Amino acid sequence: HKEFTLHLVLRLLAGGKKRKKKVYTKPKKEKHKRKKVKLAILRYYKVNEDGTIKRLRKECPMCGAGIFFAIHYDRYHCGKCGSRMEFNKEEKA
């Protein structure tokens, strides 16, 4: 019975230094949450006494019926296709 001593020298591959944890100075920016408005469709139509429906907002000519322009202080803007329409001087008053 002979006893042997085995010496192993292993090299670690990709043995870089461990990174230090980053210390942040400002708190994280809070993301914008979309506000759900109940019965928001009522802002776009009005039902007259005789039962006819009147559209209250301008519709986008490129997207077609049912797609309304958003009203800004100086322009109309379509949220679907991104087209814009400037106000006329007489239309604003």
PDB file of N, CA and C in Angstrom:
ATOM      1  N   HIS A   1       0.830  -1.173   0.000  1.00  0.00           N
ATOM      2  CA  HIS A   1       0.000   0.000   0.000  1.00  0.00           C
ATOM      3  C   HIS A   1       0.877   1.240   0.000  1.00  0.00           C
ATOM      4  N   LYS A   2       0.887   1.975  -1.134  1.00  0.00           N
ATOM      5  CA  LYS A   2       1.655   3.219  -1.225  1.00  0.00           C
ATOM      6  C   LYS A   2       0.673   4.384  -1.227  1.00  0.00           C
ATOM      7  N   GLU A   3       1.018   5.471  -0.570  1.00  0.00           N
ATOM      8  CA  GLU A   3       0.169   6.666  -0.541  1.00  0.00           C
ATOM      9  C   GLU A   3       0.784   7.739  -1.417  1.00  0.00           C
ATOM     10  N   PHE A   4      -0.062   8.349  -2.191  1.00  0.00           N
ATOM     11  CA  PHE A   4       0.387   9.405  -3.090  1.00  0.00           C
ATOM     12  C   PHE A   4      -0.279  10.719  -2.714  1.00  0.00           C
ATOM     13  N   THR A   5       0.444  11.785  -2.864  1.00  0.00           N
ATOM     14  CA  THR A   5      -0.105  13.123  -2.651  1.00  0.00           C
ATOM     15  C   THR A   5      -0.201  13.790  -4.020  1.00  0.00           C
ATOM     16  N   LEU A   6      -1.388  14.265  -4.342  1.00  0.00           N
ATOM     17  CA  LEU A   6      -1.636  14.870  -5.648  1.00  0.00           C
ATOM     18  C   LEU A   6      -1.838  16.372  -5.464  1.00  0.00           C
ATOM     19  N   HIS A   7      -1.032  17.180  -6.134  1.00  0.00           N
ATOM     20  CA  HIS A   7      -1.147  18.627  -6.080  1.00  0.00           C
ATOM     21  C   HIS A   7      -1.797  19.123  -7.366  1.00  0.00           C
ATOM     22  N   LEU A   8      -2.976  19.805  -7.225  1.00  0.00           N
ATOM     23  CA  LEU A   8      -3.678  20.357  -8.387  1.00  0.00           C
ATOM     24  C   LEU A   8      -3.603  21.880  -8.343  1.00  0.00           C
ATOM     25  N   VAL A   9      -3.223  22.461  -9.452  1.00  0.00           N
ATOM     26  CA  VAL A   9      -3.205  23.920  -9.560  1.00  0.00           C
ATOM     27  C   VAL A   9      -4.226  24.284 -10.638  1.00  0.00           C
ATOM     28  N   LEU A  10      -5.331  24.876 -10.211  1.00  0.00           N
ATOM     29  CA  LEU A  10      -6.401  25.241 -11.138  1.00  0.00           C
ATOM     30  C   LEU A  10      -6.438  26.760 -11.286  1.00  0.00           C
ATOM     31  N   ARG A  11      -6.519  27.209 -12.546  1.00  0.00           N
ATOM     32  CA  ARG A  11      -6.647  28.649 -12.800  1.00  0.00           C
ATOM     33  C   ARG A  11      -8.104  28.982 -13.062  1.00  0.00           C
ATOM     34  N   LEU A  12      -8.637  30.044 -12.437  1.00  0.00           N
ATOM     35  CA  LEU A  12     -10.023  30.449 -12.648  1.00  0.00           C
ATOM     36  C   LEU A  12     -10.109  31.292 -13.916  1.00  0.00           C
ATOM     37  N   LEU A  13     -11.018  30.899 -14.793  1.00  0.00           N
ATOM     38  CA  LEU A  13     -11.245  31.673 -15.996  1.00  0.00           C
ATOM     39  C   LEU A  13     -12.281  32.755 -15.687  1.00  0.00           C
ATOM     40  N   ALA A  14     -12.132  33.903 -16.302  1.00  0.00           N
ATOM     41  CA  ALA A  14     -13.031  35.044 -16.117  1.00  0.00           C
ATOM     42  C   ALA A  14     -13.128  35.436 -14.651  1.00  0.00           C
ATOM     43  N   GLY A  15     -12.032  35.489 -14.002  1.00  0.00           N
ATOM     44  CA  GLY A  15     -12.022  35.834 -12.587  1.00  0.00           C
ATOM     45  C   GLY A  15     -11.745  37.308 -12.384  1.00  0.00           C
ATOM     46  N   GLY A  16     -12.698  38.162 -12.808  1.00  0.00           N
ATOM     47  CA  GLY A  16     -12.526  39.603 -12.633  1.00  0.00           C
ATOM     48  C   GLY A  16     -12.948  40.034 -11.244  1.00  0.00           C
ATOM     49  N   LYS A  17     -12.754  41.326 -10.984  1.00  0.00           N
ATOM     50  CA  LYS A  17     -13.159  41.850  -9.683  1.00  0.00           C
ATOM     51  C   LYS A  17     -14.671  41.996  -9.617  1.00  0.00           C
ATOM     52  N   LYS A  18     -15.223  41.847  -8.429  1.00  0.00           N
ATOM     53  CA  LYS A  18     -16.656  42.024  -8.228  1.00  0.00           C
ATOM     54  C   LYS A  18     -16.953  43.519  -8.224  1.00  0.00           C
ATOM     55  N   ARG A  19     -18.019  43.892  -8.950  1.00  0.00           N
ATOM     56  CA  ARG A  19     -18.360  45.312  -9.056  1.00  0.00           C
ATOM     57  C   ARG A  19     -18.989  45.830  -7.776  1.00  0.00           C
ATOM     58  N   LYS A  20     -18.676  47.102  -7.487  1.00  0.00           N
ATOM     59  CA  LYS A  20     -19.271  47.750  -6.332  1.00  0.00           C
ATOM     60  C   LYS A  20     -20.702  48.147  -6.673  1.00  0.00           C
ATOM     61  N   LYS A  21     -21.627  48.075  -5.713  1.00  0.00           N
ATOM     62  CA  LYS A  21     -23.019  48.429  -5.947  1.00  0.00           C
ATOM     63  C   LYS A  21     -23.134  49.943  -6.103  1.00  0.00           C
ATOM     64  N   LYS A  22     -23.910  50.355  -7.127  1.00  0.00           N
ATOM     65  CA  LYS A  22     -24.072  51.772  -7.429  1.00  0.00           C
ATOM     66  C   LYS A  22     -24.955  52.445  -6.379  1.00  0.00           C
ATOM     67  N   VAL A  23     -24.573  53.644  -5.966  1.00  0.00           N
ATOM     68  CA  VAL A  23     -25.365  54.415  -5.021  1.00  0.00           C
ATOM     69  C   VAL A  23     -26.051  55.528  -5.815  1.00  0.00           C
ATOM     70  N   TYR A  24     -27.388  55.483  -5.857  1.00  0.00           N
ATOM     71  CA  TYR A  24     -28.133  56.469  -6.623  1.00  0.00           C
ATOM     72  C   TYR A  24     -28.386  57.714  -5.797  1.00  0.00           C
ATOM     73  N   THR A  25     -28.314  58.880  -6.465  1.00  0.00           N
ATOM     74  CA  THR A  25     -28.455  60.149  -5.743  1.00  0.00           C
ATOM     75  C   THR A  25     -29.900  60.615  -5.699  1.00  0.00           C
ATOM     76  N   LYS A  26     -30.656  60.404  -6.800  1.00  0.00           N
ATOM     77  CA  LYS A  26     -32.051  60.853  -6.866  1.00  0.00           C
ATOM     78  C   LYS A  26     -32.985  59.652  -6.880  1.00  0.00           C
ATOM     79  N   PRO A  27     -34.205  59.820  -6.391  1.00  0.00           N
ATOM     80  CA  PRO A  27     -35.167  58.708  -6.463  1.00  0.00           C
ATOM     81  C   PRO A  27     -35.604  58.463  -7.902  1.00  0.00           C
ATOM     82  N   LYS A  28     -36.108  57.265  -8.157  1.00  0.00           N
ATOM     83  CA  LYS A  28     -36.540  56.892  -9.506  1.00  0.00           C
ATOM     84  C   LYS A  28     -37.696  57.762  -9.959  1.00  0.00           C
ATOM     85  N   LYS A  29     -37.706  58.084 -11.278  1.00  0.00           N
ATOM     86  CA  LYS A  29     -38.778  58.904 -11.836  1.00  0.00           C
ATOM     87  C   LYS A  29     -40.035  58.054 -11.949  1.00  0.00           C
ATOM     88  N   GLU A  30     -41.152  58.600 -11.484  1.00  0.00           N
ATOM     89  CA  GLU A  30     -42.402  57.854 -11.501  1.00  0.00           C
ATOM     90  C   GLU A  30     -43.024  57.910 -12.885  1.00  0.00           C
ATOM     91  N   LYS A  31     -43.411  56.763 -13.420  1.00  0.00           N
ATOM     92  CA  LYS A  31     -43.997  56.695 -14.751  1.00  0.00           C
ATOM     93  C   LYS A  31     -45.413  57.234 -14.735  1.00  0.00           C
ATOM     94  N   HIS A  32     -45.822  57.818 -15.875  1.00  0.00           N
ATOM     95  CA  HIS A  32     -47.159  58.384 -16.014  1.00  0.00           C
ATOM     96  C   HIS A  32     -48.185  57.264 -16.129  1.00  0.00           C
ATOM     97  N   LYS A  33     -49.209  57.324 -15.288  1.00  0.00           N
ATOM     98  CA  LYS A  33     -50.275  56.325 -15.349  1.00  0.00           C
ATOM     99  C   LYS A  33     -51.476  56.948 -16.034  1.00  0.00           C
ATOM    100  N   ARG A  34     -52.067  56.226 -16.973  1.00  0.00           N
ATOM    101  CA  ARG A  34     -53.224  56.720 -17.717  1.00  0.00           C
ATOM    102  C   ARG A  34     -54.440  56.706 -16.811  1.00  0.00           C
ATOM    103  N   LYS A  35     -55.137  57.846 -16.754  1.00  0.00           N
ATOM    104  CA  LYS A  35     -56.323  57.947 -15.908  1.00  0.00           C
ATOM    105  C   LYS A  35     -57.530  57.436 -16.670  1.00  0.00           C
ATOM    106  N   LYS A  36     -58.251  56.514 -16.099  1.00  0.00           N
ATOM    107  CA  LYS A  36     -59.458  55.972 -16.716  1.00  0.00           C
ATOM    108  C   LYS A  36     -60.626  56.876 -16.356  1.00  0.00           C
ATOM    109  N   VAL A  37     -61.297  57.408 -17.387  1.00  0.00           N
ATOM    110  CA  VAL A  37     -62.448  58.275 -17.180  1.00  0.00           C
ATOM    111  C   VAL A  37     -63.693  57.480 -17.521  1.00  0.00           C
ATOM    112  N   LYS A  38     -64.605  57.364 -16.563  1.00  0.00           N
ATOM    113  CA  LYS A  38     -65.823  56.601 -16.793  1.00  0.00           C
ATOM    114  C   LYS A  38     -66.743  57.365 -17.721  1.00  0.00           C
ATOM    115  N   LEU A  39     -67.369  56.647 -18.649  1.00  0.00           N
ATOM    116  CA  LEU A  39     -68.303  57.200 -19.636  1.00  0.00           C
ATOM    117  C   LEU A  39     -67.701  58.369 -20.425  1.00  0.00           C
ATOM    118  N   ALA A  40     -66.442  58.224 -20.833  1.00  0.00           N
ATOM    119  CA  ALA A  40     -65.744  59.279 -21.568  1.00  0.00           C
ATOM    120  C   ALA A  40     -66.333  59.499 -22.953  1.00  0.00           C
ATOM    121  N   ILE A  41     -67.052  58.519 -23.473  1.00  0.00           N
ATOM    122  CA  ILE A  41     -67.663  58.619 -24.798  1.00  0.00           C
ATOM    123  C   ILE A  41     -68.720  59.723 -24.845  1.00  0.00           C
ATOM    124  N   LEU A  42     -69.260  60.072 -23.683  1.00  0.00           N
ATOM    125  CA  LEU A  42     -70.301  61.102 -23.641  1.00  0.00           C
ATOM    126  C   LEU A  42     -69.779  62.491 -24.001  1.00  0.00           C
ATOM    127  N   ARG A  43     -68.460  62.660 -24.000  1.00  0.00           N
ATOM    128  CA  ARG A  43     -67.882  63.951 -24.372  1.00  0.00           C
ATOM    129  C   ARG A  43     -67.877  64.157 -25.888  1.00  0.00           C
ATOM    130  N   TYR A  44     -68.047  63.088 -26.653  1.00  0.00           N
ATOM    131  CA  TYR A  44     -67.932  63.175 -28.112  1.00  0.00           C
ATOM    132  C   TYR A  44     -69.271  63.305 -28.827  1.00  0.00           C
ATOM    133  N   TYR A  45     -70.365  62.910 -28.189  1.00  0.00           N
ATOM    134  CA  TYR A  45     -71.682  62.929 -28.834  1.00  0.00           C
ATOM    135  C   TYR A  45     -72.697  63.632 -27.954  1.00  0.00           C
ATOM    136  N   LYS A  46     -73.753  64.165 -28.609  1.00  0.00           N
ATOM    137  CA  LYS A  46     -74.870  64.762 -27.873  1.00  0.00           C
ATOM    138  C   LYS A  46     -76.156  64.284 -28.527  1.00  0.00           C
ATOM    139  N   VAL A  47     -77.117  63.853 -27.708  1.00  0.00           N
ATOM    140  CA  VAL A  47     -78.399  63.398 -28.231  1.00  0.00           C
ATOM    141  C   VAL A  47     -79.395  64.546 -28.102  1.00  0.00           C
ATOM    142  N   ASN A  48     -79.972  64.937 -29.228  1.00  0.00           N
ATOM    143  CA  ASN A  48     -80.956  66.034 -29.238  1.00  0.00           C
ATOM    144  C   ASN A  48     -82.316  65.530 -28.768  1.00  0.00           C
ATOM    145  N   GLU A  49     -83.259  66.476 -28.587  1.00  0.00           N
ATOM    146  CA  GLU A  49     -84.603  66.128 -28.104  1.00  0.00           C
ATOM    147  C   GLU A  49     -85.344  65.219 -29.079  1.00  0.00           C
ATOM    148  N   ASP A  50     -85.111  65.427 -30.376  1.00  0.00           N
ATOM    149  CA  ASP A  50     -85.813  64.595 -31.369  1.00  0.00           C
ATOM    150  C   ASP A  50     -85.136  63.236 -31.575  1.00  0.00           C
ATOM    151  N   GLY A  51     -84.083  62.942 -30.826  1.00  0.00           N
ATOM    152  CA  GLY A  51     -83.450  61.624 -30.887  1.00  0.00           C
ATOM    153  C   GLY A  51     -82.270  61.524 -31.833  1.00  0.00           C
ATOM    154  N   THR A  52     -81.939  62.624 -32.512  1.00  0.00           N
ATOM    155  CA  THR A  52     -80.783  62.589 -33.413  1.00  0.00           C
ATOM    156  C   THR A  52     -79.500  62.789 -32.619  1.00  0.00           C
ATOM    157  N   ILE A  53     -78.422  62.213 -33.145  1.00  0.00           N
ATOM    158  CA  ILE A  53     -77.128  62.278 -32.463  1.00  0.00           C
ATOM    159  C   ILE A  53     -76.246  63.287 -33.181  1.00  0.00           C
ATOM    160  N   LYS A  54     -75.652  64.200 -32.407  1.00  0.00           N
ATOM    161  CA  LYS A  54     -74.769  65.211 -32.973  1.00  0.00           C
ATOM    162  C   LYS A  54     -73.353  64.942 -32.468  1.00  0.00           C
ATOM    163  N   ARG A  55     -72.381  64.961 -33.394  1.00  0.00           N
ATOM    164  CA  ARG A  55     -70.975  64.806 -32.999  1.00  0.00           C
ATOM    165  C   ARG A  55     -70.461  66.154 -32.524  1.00  0.00           C
ATOM    166  N   LEU A  56     -69.832  66.169 -31.344  1.00  0.00           N
ATOM    167  CA  LEU A  56     -69.371  67.426 -30.760  1.00  0.00           C
ATOM    168  C   LEU A  56     -67.958  67.790 -31.199  1.00  0.00           C
ATOM    169  N   ARG A  57     -67.169  66.814 -31.631  1.00  0.00           N
ATOM    170  CA  ARG A  57     -65.791  67.088 -32.033  1.00  0.00           C
ATOM    171  C   ARG A  57     -65.592  66.806 -33.509  1.00  0.00           C
ATOM    172  N   LYS A  58     -64.543  67.436 -34.061  1.00  0.00           N
ATOM    173  CA  LYS A  58     -64.208  67.251 -35.471  1.00  0.00           C
ATOM    174  C   LYS A  58     -63.627  65.861 -35.682  1.00  0.00           C
ATOM    175  N   GLU A  59     -63.958  65.218 -36.802  1.00  0.00           N
ATOM    176  CA  GLU A  59     -63.414  63.897 -37.109  1.00  0.00           C
ATOM    177  C   GLU A  59     -62.221  64.020 -38.041  1.00  0.00           C
ATOM    178  N   CYS A  60     -61.311  63.063 -37.938  1.00  0.00           N
ATOM    179  CA  CYS A  60     -60.113  63.057 -38.774  1.00  0.00           C
ATOM    180  C   CYS A  60     -60.491  62.642 -40.193  1.00  0.00           C
ATOM    181  N   PRO A  61     -60.134  63.447 -41.206  1.00  0.00           N
ATOM    182  CA  PRO A  61     -60.488  63.086 -42.583  1.00  0.00           C
ATOM    183  C   PRO A  61     -59.693  61.893 -43.116  1.00  0.00           C
ATOM    184  N   MET A  62     -58.496  61.658 -42.572  1.00  0.00           N
ATOM    185  CA  MET A  62     -57.659  60.543 -43.043  1.00  0.00           C
ATOM    186  C   MET A  62     -58.076  59.209 -42.423  1.00  0.00           C
ATOM    187  N   CYS A  63     -58.426  59.237 -41.140  1.00  0.00           N
ATOM    188  CA  CYS A  63     -58.789  57.991 -40.434  1.00  0.00           C
ATOM    189  C   CYS A  63     -60.247  57.601 -40.661  1.00  0.00           C
ATOM    190  N   GLY A  64     -61.095  58.575 -40.892  1.00  0.00           N
ATOM    191  CA  GLY A  64     -62.500  58.273 -41.148  1.00  0.00           C
ATOM    192  C   GLY A  64     -63.379  58.470 -39.934  1.00  0.00           C
ATOM    193  N   ALA A  65     -64.598  57.940 -40.028  1.00  0.00           N
ATOM    194  CA  ALA A  65     -65.603  58.160 -38.995  1.00  0.00           C
ATOM    195  C   ALA A  65     -65.214  57.481 -37.685  1.00  0.00           C
ATOM    196  N   GLY A  66     -65.526  58.152 -36.584  1.00  0.00           N
ATOM    197  CA  GLY A  66     -65.283  57.572 -35.257  1.00  0.00           C
ATOM    198  C   GLY A  66     -63.942  57.934 -34.661  1.00  0.00           C
ATOM    199  N   ILE A  67     -63.028  58.522 -35.446  1.00  0.00           N
ATOM    200  CA  ILE A  67     -61.733  58.947 -34.919  1.00  0.00           C
ATOM    201  C   ILE A  67     -61.772  60.467 -34.828  1.00  0.00           C
ATOM    202  N   PHE A  68     -61.752  60.980 -33.590  1.00  0.00           N
ATOM    203  CA  PHE A  68     -61.918  62.407 -33.366  1.00  0.00           C
ATOM    204  C   PHE A  68     -60.578  63.096 -33.151  1.00  0.00           C
ATOM    205  N   PHE A  69     -60.573  64.398 -33.466  1.00  0.00           N
ATOM    206  CA  PHE A  69     -59.404  65.232 -33.208  1.00  0.00           C
ATOM    207  C   PHE A  69     -59.393  65.638 -31.737  1.00  0.00           C
ATOM    208  N   ALA A  70     -58.198  65.720 -31.162  1.00  0.00           N
ATOM    209  CA  ALA A  70     -58.038  66.323 -29.837  1.00  0.00           C
ATOM    210  C   ALA A  70     -57.967  67.823 -30.045  1.00  0.00           C
ATOM    211  N   ILE A  71     -58.560  68.583 -29.140  1.00  0.00           N
ATOM    212  CA  ILE A  71     -58.606  70.031 -29.289  1.00  0.00           C
ATOM    213  C   ILE A  71     -57.540  70.652 -28.391  1.00  0.00           C
ATOM    214  N   HIS A  72     -56.557  71.319 -29.018  1.00  0.00           N
ATOM    215  CA  HIS A  72     -55.539  72.073 -28.298  1.00  0.00           C
ATOM    216  C   HIS A  72     -55.837  73.558 -28.451  1.00  0.00           C
ATOM    217  N   TYR A  73     -55.038  74.398 -27.822  1.00  0.00           N
ATOM    218  CA  TYR A  73     -55.345  75.836 -27.835  1.00  0.00           C
ATOM    219  C   TYR A  73     -55.185  76.460 -29.217  1.00  0.00           C
ATOM    220  N   ASP A  74     -54.328  75.884 -30.091  1.00  0.00           N
ATOM    221  CA  ASP A  74     -54.116  76.483 -31.404  1.00  0.00           C
ATOM    222  C   ASP A  74     -54.297  75.515 -32.569  1.00  0.00           C
ATOM    223  N   ARG A  75     -54.671  74.257 -32.283  1.00  0.00           N
ATOM    224  CA  ARG A  75     -54.731  73.267 -33.355  1.00  0.00           C
ATOM    225  C   ARG A  75     -55.614  72.091 -32.966  1.00  0.00           C
ATOM    226  N   TYR A  76     -55.976  71.296 -33.976  1.00  0.00           N
ATOM    227  CA  TYR A  76     -56.584  69.981 -33.776  1.00  0.00           C
ATOM    228  C   TYR A  76     -55.491  68.944 -33.991  1.00  0.00           C
ATOM    229  N   HIS A  77     -55.568  67.811 -33.297  1.00  0.00           N
ATOM    230  CA  HIS A  77     -54.554  66.767 -33.456  1.00  0.00           C
ATOM    231  C   HIS A  77     -55.210  65.397 -33.413  1.00  0.00           C
ATOM    232  N   CYS A  78     -54.842  64.538 -34.375  1.00  0.00           N
ATOM    233  CA  CYS A  78     -55.365  63.172 -34.416  1.00  0.00           C
ATOM    234  C   CYS A  78     -54.413  62.263 -33.655  1.00  0.00           C
ATOM    235  N   GLY A  79     -54.943  61.508 -32.705  1.00  0.00           N
ATOM    236  CA  GLY A  79     -54.108  60.616 -31.905  1.00  0.00           C
ATOM    237  C   GLY A  79     -53.749  59.336 -32.623  1.00  0.00           C
ATOM    238  N   LYS A  80     -54.493  58.991 -33.679  1.00  0.00           N
ATOM    239  CA  LYS A  80     -54.241  57.738 -34.388  1.00  0.00           C
ATOM    240  C   LYS A  80     -53.166  57.897 -35.461  1.00  0.00           C
ATOM    241  N   CYS A  81     -53.359  58.876 -36.364  1.00  0.00           N
ATOM    242  CA  CYS A  81     -52.402  59.013 -37.471  1.00  0.00           C
ATOM    243  C   CYS A  81     -51.422  60.162 -37.255  1.00  0.00           C
ATOM    244  N   GLY A  82     -51.686  61.045 -36.277  1.00  0.00           N
ATOM    245  CA  GLY A  82     -50.749  62.123 -35.966  1.00  0.00           C
ATOM    246  C   GLY A  82     -50.926  63.362 -36.818  1.00  0.00           C
ATOM    247  N   SER A  83     -51.974  63.414 -37.649  1.00  0.00           N
ATOM    248  CA  SER A  83     -52.171  64.595 -38.489  1.00  0.00           C
ATOM    249  C   SER A  83     -52.653  65.773 -37.640  1.00  0.00           C
ATOM    250  N   ARG A  84     -52.288  66.972 -38.095  1.00  0.00           N
ATOM    251  CA  ARG A  84     -52.652  68.178 -37.353  1.00  0.00           C
ATOM    252  C   ARG A  84     -53.366  69.145 -38.265  1.00  0.00           C
ATOM    253  N   MET A  85     -54.232  69.956 -37.659  1.00  0.00           N
ATOM    254  CA  MET A  85     -54.964  70.960 -38.404  1.00  0.00           C
ATOM    255  C   MET A  85     -54.954  72.230 -37.562  1.00  0.00           C
ATOM    256  N   GLU A  86     -54.422  73.324 -38.136  1.00  0.00           N
ATOM    257  CA  GLU A  86     -54.351  74.585 -37.399  1.00  0.00           C
ATOM    258  C   GLU A  86     -55.723  75.261 -37.382  1.00  0.00           C
ATOM    259  N   PHE A  87     -55.979  76.025 -36.320  1.00  0.00           N
ATOM    260  CA  PHE A  87     -57.219  76.791 -36.243  1.00  0.00           C
ATOM    261  C   PHE A  87     -57.174  77.954 -37.216  1.00  0.00           C
ATOM    262  N   ASN A  88     -58.317  78.313 -37.770  1.00  0.00           N
ATOM    263  CA  ASN A  88     -58.423  79.565 -38.516  1.00  0.00           C
ATOM    264  C   ASN A  88     -58.703  80.673 -37.524  1.00  0.00           C
ATOM    265  N   LYS A  89     -58.460  81.910 -37.925  1.00  0.00           N
ATOM    266  CA  LYS A  89     -58.675  83.046 -37.023  1.00  0.00           C
ATOM    267  C   LYS A  89     -60.156  83.196 -36.669  1.00  0.00           C
ATOM    268  N   GLU A  90     -61.056  82.988 -37.675  1.00  0.00           N
ATOM    269  CA  GLU A  90     -62.486  83.140 -37.427  1.00  0.00           C
ATOM    270  C   GLU A  90     -63.040  81.956 -36.623  1.00  0.00           C
ATOM    271  N   GLU A  91     -62.458  80.772 -36.854  1.00  0.00           N
ATOM    272  CA  GLU A  91     -62.955  79.543 -36.210  1.00  0.00           C
ATOM    273  C   GLU A  91     -62.713  79.577 -34.699  1.00  0.00           C
ATOM    274  N   LYS A  92     -61.616  80.219 -34.280  1.00  0.00           N
ATOM    275  CA  LYS A  92     -61.229  80.253 -32.871  1.00  0.00           C
ATOM    276  C   LYS A  92     -62.211  81.102 -32.045  1.00  0.00           C
ATOM    277  N   ALA A  93     -62.692  82.179 -32.641  1.00  0.00           N
ATOM    278  CA  ALA A  93     -63.566  83.115 -31.910  1.00  0.00           C
ATOM    279  C   ALA A  93     -64.978  82.594 -31.754  1.00  0.00           C
TER     280      ALA A  93
END
